[in-house]
Amino acid sequence: KAGVTQTPRYLIKTRGQQVTLSCSPISGHRSVSWYQQTPGQGLQFLFEYFSETQRNKGNFPGRFSGRQFSNSRSEMNVSTLELGDSALYLCASSSNLQLAGRADTQYFGPGTRLTVL
Amino acid sequence: DAKTTQPPSMDCAEGRAANLPCNHSTISGNEYVYWYRQIHSQGPQYIIHGLKNNETNEMASLIITEDRKSSTLILPHATLRDTAVYYCIVWETSGSRLTFGEGTQLTVNP
């Protein structure tokens, strides 16, 4: 089974621009979560989508948004980029077995390295 | 989710077992212990998880104490490629967010 894929792998933008990152989950997985990793803050949860609906949200400003498509693929968007948005953006997918009362496991993609100049 | 405490760094000789400890004294009955690792600038890699019983897979073994307040991840024969940051996470799994701490930087030396 193919793993989680993220595109692009590297991205350079300037302040004020916007960016869209893409994530394709493992086949059959319906839940997609996004995380931001920076040297200062570590790994932080952004939001989670399930069945095209945002189900959970972390403590990030409204400039960070996302969506999920009917095929479970997900995108996240960051508008009006700031220098502090430079980070590794990680996507993780899970099968959502929690609905069956079983342990769920999130599998991460390789990440998109965003640099804001 | 309960918080975890891990040593910031550990060293291990190649070929030896690496034993990584984790304290989670406030763990509740429905929370699982998960271990992930992250090799520099890559996405975290799932290793293993458990609830009460000890678990083993092709990558590692997980030993959970009877009171569930601590656990140990064991890499039986560490290689240089096992050098990474290892994260111990306590997770209810009914929630969708993983809370990562600082983890343990494991360095495997030749």
GROMACS .gro file of C-alpha atoms in nm, chain A residues 33 35 37 43 45 48 55-58 88 90 98 102-110 113, chain B residues 32 34 36 38 41-46 49 87 91 93-102:
model
   46
   33SER     CA    1  -0.471   1.573   0.999
   35TYR     CA    2   0.064   1.956   1.169
   37GLN     CA    3   0.674   2.172   1.289
   43LEU     CA    4   0.511   1.966   1.628
   45PHE     CA    5  -0.168   2.024   1.546
   48GLU     CA    6  -0.827   1.743   1.107
   55ARG     CA    7  -1.369   1.786   1.281
   56ASN     CA    8  -1.102   1.936   1.503
   57LYS     CA    9  -0.893   2.252   1.500
   58GLY     CA   10  -0.577   2.361   1.674
   88LEU     CA   11   0.775   2.174   0.790
   90LEU     CA   12   0.309   1.745   0.787
   98GLN     CA   13  -1.188   0.459   1.660
  102ARG     CA   14  -1.023   0.010   1.825
  103ALA     CA   15  -0.696   0.197   1.846
  104ASP     CA   16  -0.633   0.430   1.558
  105THR     CA   17  -0.293   0.510   1.416
  106GLN     CA   18  -0.188   0.817   1.225
  107TYR     CA   19   0.063   0.768   0.944
  108PHE     CA   20   0.264   1.069   0.838
  109GLY     CA   21   0.378   1.186   0.499
  110PRO     CA   22   0.726   1.322   0.427
  113ARG     CA   23   0.922   2.235   0.371
  149TYR     CA   24  -0.293   0.415   2.455
  151TYR     CA   25   0.217   0.533   2.107
  153TYR     CA   26   0.689   0.748   1.681
  155GLN     CA   27   1.152   1.121   1.336
  158SER     CA   28   1.358   1.661   0.851
  159GLN     CA   29   1.142   1.360   0.762
  160GLY     CA   30   0.786   1.289   0.867
  161PRO     CA   31   0.736   1.100   1.195
  162GLN     CA   32   0.733   0.725   1.152
  163TYR     CA   33   0.493   0.510   1.351
  166HIS     CA   34   0.150   0.120   2.034
  204TYR     CA   35   0.843   1.045   2.073
  208TRP     CA   36  -0.343   0.919   2.317
  210THR     CA   37  -0.763   0.796   1.997
  211SER     CA   38  -1.118   0.923   2.027
  212GLY     CA   39  -0.961   1.261   1.971
  213SER     CA   40  -0.786   1.330   1.648
  214ARG     CA   41  -0.480   1.524   1.759
  215LEU     CA   42  -0.147   1.383   1.862
  216THR     CA   43   0.037   1.594   2.119
  217PHE     CA   44   0.410   1.569   2.066
  218GLY     CA   45   0.655   1.656   2.342
  219GLU     CA   46   1.028   1.711   2.304
   0.00000   0.00000   0.00000
